[in-house]
XYZ file of C-alpha atoms in Angstrom:
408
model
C 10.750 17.810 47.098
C 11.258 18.783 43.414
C 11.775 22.195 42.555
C 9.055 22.890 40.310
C 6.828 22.717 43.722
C 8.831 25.091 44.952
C 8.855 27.636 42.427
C 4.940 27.036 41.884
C 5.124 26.218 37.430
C 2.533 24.072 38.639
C 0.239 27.435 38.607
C 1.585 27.656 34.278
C -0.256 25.888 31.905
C 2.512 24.941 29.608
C 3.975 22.369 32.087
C 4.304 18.388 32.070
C 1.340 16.773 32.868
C 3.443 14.533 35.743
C 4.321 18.170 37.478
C 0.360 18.605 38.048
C -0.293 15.482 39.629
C -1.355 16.047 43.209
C 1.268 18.943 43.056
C -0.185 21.195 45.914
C -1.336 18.564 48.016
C 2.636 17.189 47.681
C 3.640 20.230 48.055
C 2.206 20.617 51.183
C 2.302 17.030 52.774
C 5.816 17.093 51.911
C 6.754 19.727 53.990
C 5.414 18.312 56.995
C 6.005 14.980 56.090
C 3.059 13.269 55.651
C 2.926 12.579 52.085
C 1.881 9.272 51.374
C 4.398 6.866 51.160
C 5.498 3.497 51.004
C 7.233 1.714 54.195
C 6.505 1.447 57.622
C 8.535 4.374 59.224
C 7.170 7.848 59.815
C 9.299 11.035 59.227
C 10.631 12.581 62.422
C 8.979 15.735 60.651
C 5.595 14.337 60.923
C 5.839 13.222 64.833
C 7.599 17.044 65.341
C 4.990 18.626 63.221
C 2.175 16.023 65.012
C 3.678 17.476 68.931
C 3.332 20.927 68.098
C -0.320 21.202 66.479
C -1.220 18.650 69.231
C 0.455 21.284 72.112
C -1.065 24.374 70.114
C -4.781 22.599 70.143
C -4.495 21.827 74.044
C -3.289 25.328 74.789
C -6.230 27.102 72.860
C -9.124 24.537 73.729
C -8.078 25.455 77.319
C -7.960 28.866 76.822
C -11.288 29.062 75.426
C -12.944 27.122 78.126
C -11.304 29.532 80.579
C -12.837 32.343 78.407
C -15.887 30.791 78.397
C -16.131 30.367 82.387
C -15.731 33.736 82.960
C -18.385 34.534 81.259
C -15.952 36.514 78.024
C -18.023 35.011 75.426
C -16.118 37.811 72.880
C -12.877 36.394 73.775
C -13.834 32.943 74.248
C -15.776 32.831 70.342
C -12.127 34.438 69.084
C -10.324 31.573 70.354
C -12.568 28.710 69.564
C -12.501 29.498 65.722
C -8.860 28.939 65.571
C -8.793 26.638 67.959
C -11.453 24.055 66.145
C -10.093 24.577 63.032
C -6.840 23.177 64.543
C -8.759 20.493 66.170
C -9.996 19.078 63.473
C -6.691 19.660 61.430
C -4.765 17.693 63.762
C -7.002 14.714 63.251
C -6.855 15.239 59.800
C -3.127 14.392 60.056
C -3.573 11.601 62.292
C -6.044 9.923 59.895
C -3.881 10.484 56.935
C -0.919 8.409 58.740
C -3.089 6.277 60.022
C -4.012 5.638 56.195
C -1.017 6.168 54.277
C -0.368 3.101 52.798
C -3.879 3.167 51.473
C -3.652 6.353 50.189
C -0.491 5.249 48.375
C -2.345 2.609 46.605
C -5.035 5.436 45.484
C -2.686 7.510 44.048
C -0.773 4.534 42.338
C -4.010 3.101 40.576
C -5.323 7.092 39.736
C -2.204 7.572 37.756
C -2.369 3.835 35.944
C -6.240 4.833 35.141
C -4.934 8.316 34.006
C -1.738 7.622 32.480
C -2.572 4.922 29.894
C -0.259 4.799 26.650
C -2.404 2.199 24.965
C -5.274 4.937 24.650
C -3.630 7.872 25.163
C -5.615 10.411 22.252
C -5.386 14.387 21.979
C -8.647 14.766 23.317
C -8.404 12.687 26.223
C -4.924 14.558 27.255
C -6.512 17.534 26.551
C -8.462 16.840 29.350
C -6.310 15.179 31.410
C -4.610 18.667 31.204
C -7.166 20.806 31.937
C -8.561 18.999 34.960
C -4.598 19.245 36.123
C -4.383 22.550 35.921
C -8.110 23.440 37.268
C -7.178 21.367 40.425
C -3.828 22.846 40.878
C -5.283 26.650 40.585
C -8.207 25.678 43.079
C -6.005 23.715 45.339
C -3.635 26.492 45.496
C -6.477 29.094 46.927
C -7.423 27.508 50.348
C -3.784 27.698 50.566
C -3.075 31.112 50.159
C -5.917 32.019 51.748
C -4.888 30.130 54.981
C -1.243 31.009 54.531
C -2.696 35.183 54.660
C -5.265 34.337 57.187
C -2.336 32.564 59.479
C 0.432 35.531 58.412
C -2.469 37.852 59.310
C -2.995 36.787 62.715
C 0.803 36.727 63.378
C 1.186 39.972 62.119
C -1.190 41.918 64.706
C 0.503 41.984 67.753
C 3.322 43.440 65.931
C 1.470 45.835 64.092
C -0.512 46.747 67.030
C 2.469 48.141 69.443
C 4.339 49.811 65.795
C 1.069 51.660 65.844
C 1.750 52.976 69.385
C 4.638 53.577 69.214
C 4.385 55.849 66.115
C 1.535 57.329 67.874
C 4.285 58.211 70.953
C 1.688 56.091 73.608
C 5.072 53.900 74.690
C 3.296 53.394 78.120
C 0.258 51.892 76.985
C 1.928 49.344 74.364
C 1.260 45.926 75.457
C 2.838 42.397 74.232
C -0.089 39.780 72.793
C 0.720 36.241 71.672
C -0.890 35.721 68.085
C -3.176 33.486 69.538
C -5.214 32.823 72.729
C -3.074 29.707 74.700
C -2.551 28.775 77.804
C 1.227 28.924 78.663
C 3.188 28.885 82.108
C 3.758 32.315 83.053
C 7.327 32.606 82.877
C 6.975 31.798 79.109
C 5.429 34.657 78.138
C 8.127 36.811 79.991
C 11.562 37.676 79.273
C 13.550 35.965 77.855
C 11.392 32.856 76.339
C 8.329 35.443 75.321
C 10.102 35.801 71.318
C 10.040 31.856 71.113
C 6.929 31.148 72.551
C 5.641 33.724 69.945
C 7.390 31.929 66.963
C 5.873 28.626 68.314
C 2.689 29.671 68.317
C 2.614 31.217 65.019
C 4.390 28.291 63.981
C 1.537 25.914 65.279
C -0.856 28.046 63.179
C 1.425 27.709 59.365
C 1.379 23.901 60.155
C -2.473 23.797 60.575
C -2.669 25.534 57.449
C -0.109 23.283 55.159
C -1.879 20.395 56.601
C -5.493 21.128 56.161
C -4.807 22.631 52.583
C -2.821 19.201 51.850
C -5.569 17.089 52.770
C -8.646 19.028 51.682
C -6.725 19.296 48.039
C -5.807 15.882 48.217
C -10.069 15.375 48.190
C -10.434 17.667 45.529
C -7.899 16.414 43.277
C -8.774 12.582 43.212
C -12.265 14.506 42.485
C -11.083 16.076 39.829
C -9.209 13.184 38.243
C -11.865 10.930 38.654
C -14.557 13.311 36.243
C -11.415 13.179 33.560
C -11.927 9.510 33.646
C -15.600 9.519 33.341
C -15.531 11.858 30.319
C -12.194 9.459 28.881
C -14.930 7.012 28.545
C -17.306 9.435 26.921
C -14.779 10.262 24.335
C -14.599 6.315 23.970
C -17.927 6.677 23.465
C -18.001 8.766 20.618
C -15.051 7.411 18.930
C -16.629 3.915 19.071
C -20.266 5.280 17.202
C -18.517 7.960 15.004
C -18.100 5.805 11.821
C -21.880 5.224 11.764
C -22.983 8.489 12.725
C -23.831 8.509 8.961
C -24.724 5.039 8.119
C -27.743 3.167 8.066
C -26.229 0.126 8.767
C -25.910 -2.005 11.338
C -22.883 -1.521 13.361
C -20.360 -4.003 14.097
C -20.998 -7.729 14.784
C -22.131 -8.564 17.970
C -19.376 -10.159 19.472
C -17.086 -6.924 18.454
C -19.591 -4.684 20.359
C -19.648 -6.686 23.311
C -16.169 -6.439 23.846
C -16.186 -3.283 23.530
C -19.284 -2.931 25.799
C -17.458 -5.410 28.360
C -14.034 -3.580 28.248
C -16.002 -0.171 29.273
C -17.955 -1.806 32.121
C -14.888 -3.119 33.498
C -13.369 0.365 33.924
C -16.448 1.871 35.372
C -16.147 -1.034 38.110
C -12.752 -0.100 38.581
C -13.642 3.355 39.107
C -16.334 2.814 41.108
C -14.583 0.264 43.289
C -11.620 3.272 43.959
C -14.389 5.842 44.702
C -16.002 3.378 47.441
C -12.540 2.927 48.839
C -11.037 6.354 48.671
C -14.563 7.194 50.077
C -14.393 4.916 53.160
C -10.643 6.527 53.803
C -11.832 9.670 53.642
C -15.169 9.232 55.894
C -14.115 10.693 59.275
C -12.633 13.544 57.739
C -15.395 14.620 55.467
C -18.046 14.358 58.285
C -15.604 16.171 60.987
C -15.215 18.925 58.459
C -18.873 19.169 57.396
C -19.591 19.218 61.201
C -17.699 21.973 62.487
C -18.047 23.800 59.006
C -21.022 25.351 60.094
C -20.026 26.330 63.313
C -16.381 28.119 62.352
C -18.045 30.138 59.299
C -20.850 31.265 61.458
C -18.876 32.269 64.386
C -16.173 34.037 62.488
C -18.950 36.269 60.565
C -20.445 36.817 64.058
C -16.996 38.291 64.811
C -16.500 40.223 61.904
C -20.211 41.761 61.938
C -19.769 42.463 66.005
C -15.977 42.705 66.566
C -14.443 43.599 63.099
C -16.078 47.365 62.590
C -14.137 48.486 65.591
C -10.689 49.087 63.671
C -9.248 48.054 60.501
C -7.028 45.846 61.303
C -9.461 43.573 63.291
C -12.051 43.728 60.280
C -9.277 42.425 57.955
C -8.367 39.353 60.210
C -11.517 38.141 60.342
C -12.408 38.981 56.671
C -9.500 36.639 55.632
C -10.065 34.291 58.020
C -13.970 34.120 56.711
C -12.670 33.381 53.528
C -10.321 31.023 54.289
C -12.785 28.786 55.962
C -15.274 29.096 53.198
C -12.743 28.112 50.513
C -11.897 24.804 52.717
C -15.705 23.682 52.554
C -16.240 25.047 48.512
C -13.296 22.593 47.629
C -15.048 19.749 49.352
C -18.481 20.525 48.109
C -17.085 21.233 44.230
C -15.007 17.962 44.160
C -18.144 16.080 45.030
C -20.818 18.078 42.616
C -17.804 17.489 39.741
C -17.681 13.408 40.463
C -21.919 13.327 40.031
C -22.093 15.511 37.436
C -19.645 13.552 35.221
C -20.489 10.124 36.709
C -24.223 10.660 35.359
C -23.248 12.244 32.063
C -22.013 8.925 30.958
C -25.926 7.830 30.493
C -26.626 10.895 28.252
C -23.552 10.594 26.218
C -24.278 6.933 25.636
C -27.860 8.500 24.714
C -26.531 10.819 22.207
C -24.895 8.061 20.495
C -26.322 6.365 16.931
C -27.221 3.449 19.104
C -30.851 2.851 17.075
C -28.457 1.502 14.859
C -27.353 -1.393 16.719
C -28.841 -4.545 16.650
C -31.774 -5.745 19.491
C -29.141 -7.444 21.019
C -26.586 -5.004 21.133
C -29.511 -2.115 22.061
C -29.861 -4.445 25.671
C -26.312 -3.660 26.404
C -26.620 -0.073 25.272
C -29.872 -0.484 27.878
C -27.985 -1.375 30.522
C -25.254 0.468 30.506
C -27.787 4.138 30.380
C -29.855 2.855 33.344
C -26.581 1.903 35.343
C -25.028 5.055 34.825
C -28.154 7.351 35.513
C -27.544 6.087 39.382
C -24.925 8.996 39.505
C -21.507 8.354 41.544
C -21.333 10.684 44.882
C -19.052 11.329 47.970
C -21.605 10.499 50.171
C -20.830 10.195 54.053
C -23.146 9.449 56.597
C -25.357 12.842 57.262
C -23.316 14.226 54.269
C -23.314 14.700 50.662
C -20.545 16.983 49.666
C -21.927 18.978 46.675
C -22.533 22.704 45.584
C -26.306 22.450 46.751
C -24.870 20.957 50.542
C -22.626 24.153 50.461
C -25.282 26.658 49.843
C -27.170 24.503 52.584
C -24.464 25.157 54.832
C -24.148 29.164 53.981
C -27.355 29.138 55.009
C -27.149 27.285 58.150
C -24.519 29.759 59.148
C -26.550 32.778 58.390
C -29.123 31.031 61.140
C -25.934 30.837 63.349
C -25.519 34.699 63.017
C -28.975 35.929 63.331
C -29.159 33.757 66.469
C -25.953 34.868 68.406
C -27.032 39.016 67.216
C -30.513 38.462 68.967
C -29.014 37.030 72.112
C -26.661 40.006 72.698
């Protein structure tokens, strides 16, 4: 892994443009090896990271089943929020092995589309840079907010008996696992009780390196594919701005039809990598739009019921609230960004001198507006991932909450 990951310059915005290229979604991937790659093994870190997320989902789905038959619905909602977060984690990695040598090819054609020499100008690496740096910022906050969400949950059972103990109440300290599993017995005794807590704090820092690896791997081909919607608006406006002050005729129609060709054929190119970056990503959009709902609600139930009790429980579940939330706003920005700047192309080509052009050249000028008014989205079935779906969502977990406080 380079070291610039490491040291996080990708955060600067005086750095290389290569450094900001997928750089948190590497960052993160790498570390539990499943960064995209060519060649048909897997890493021995992804089938060791794979076995313990896969062990630490069993354990708490069980756990909160057994909660939930015993009629603890307090306990059993505070282990199903980790627990389907995980869930759906896990087969977020499994899908993103399962597609790695298509995601290779993504990421191979994104930086031939972005990296260009031939037409390479100031303004279109001006923003090629600021997209790179805007995902790189955003992609690093689910992270850190799942990296103090998971550090926070480790954290309690420690802080818990230090409390106690300072307090001088030795007798009533009592050793908790950071999460709610179901382990043999003699695991959570001496001597194996210190590594099965390490484990299962462990199983939560790999749910959080892989979910924020994925989700910004969304976000950032998002991200890069508005820079290469408004590269071809700055086409745009270099190709008209020598007439913007002529009444002439611009120039001969077989010169504006290449031109007119040569811009098509990138927006098919783009649109072709959308549709099959799109069908890649299908499962995993619609499992996390599915359960989105469902964790944000429940965890503000917990923190509105549970987390007034003491401090320490209302900052868990404050962090874990926002951590959740910042998982679905990535998602739902990264899609509003790609319609947005997909359907801009039609009013940029608008804006143009285009009366100028000849009746002939005015049909391709035609054309090209009314194809680019159909706006490009993320669309999955019973999904469209967008700032207005996110709100919609919000809202749907507000129902969630006003539900679960009238049946107590």
């Amino acid at each position: 892994m380079p070291a610039a990951l490491c040291d996080f310059r990708f955060l600067r915005s005086n750095q290389p443009l290569s450094l900001y290229f997928f750089a948190v979604p590497r960052l993160c991937l790498d570390l539990l090896g499943c960064w995209p790659r060519e060649g048909g093994k897997i890493p021995w870190r992804a089938l060791f990271h794979f076995l313990v997320l896969g062990i630490g989902v069993a354990t708490e789905l069980h756990a909160g089943f057994v909660f939930a038959q015993n009629k603890q619905l307090d306990m059993a909602l505070e282990t199903f929020c980790p627990a389907g977060t995980s869930a759906v984690t896990l087969l977020k990695m499994c899908l993103m092995h399962y597609y790695r040598h298509d995601l290779c090819y993504v990421l191979k054609q994104l930086k031939l589309l972005l990296y260009r020499r031939q037409d390479q100008t100031m303004e279109k690496r001006l923003i090629l840079h600021q997209h790179s740096v805007m995902a790189a910022r955003i992609n690093f906050w689910p992270l850190s907010a799942g990296f103090a969400t998971a550090s926070t949950y480790n954290l309690m059972p420690l802080l818990l008996p230090l409390l106690l103990y300072l307090q001088g109440s030795q007798q009533d300290i009592v050793w908790n696992m950071p999460f709610n599993m179901t382990m043999p017995q003699f695991l959570l005794g001496a001597p194996f009780f210190p590594l099965t807590y390490v484990f299962s704090g462990y199983t939560a820092y790999t749910t959080i390196f892989m979910f924020a690896g994925c989700d910004g791997f969304y976000f950032e081909y998002c991200v890069h594919m508005a820079t290469l919607f408004q590269s071809m608006e700055c086409d745009l406006r270099a190709y008209f701005k020598p007439y913007q002050r002529q009444v002439a005729t611009l120039a001969s129609d077989g010169e504006f039809e290449k031109f007119m060709v040569a811009l098509v054929r990138r927006h098919n190119v783009i649109l072709r990598l959308t549709h099959f970056f799109r069908q890649r990503y299908m499962i995993i959009t619609m499992a996390h739009f599915m359960s989105a709902s469902l964790v944000i609600g429940f965890s503000i139930f917990d923190l509105l019921t549970m987390g007034g009790n003491d401090l320490l429980n209302m900052l868990l579940y404050m962090v874990y609230t926002v951590a959740a939330l910042s998982q679905l706003f990535i998602y739902c920005y990264g899609g509003t960004l790609v319609a947005e700047s997909s359907s801009h192309l039609a009013t940029a080509m608008g804006m143009c001198p285009w009366q100028l052009c000849t009746p002939r050249q005015r049909v391709y000028v035609r054309l090209f507006m009314m194809r680019s008014q159909r706006a490009l989205t993320m669309t999955v079935p019973f999904f469209c991932p967008s700032l207005a779906t996110f709100a919609a969502i919000l809202q749907t977990s507000g129902s969630i909450i006003a539900l679960a406080k009238s049946c107590q």
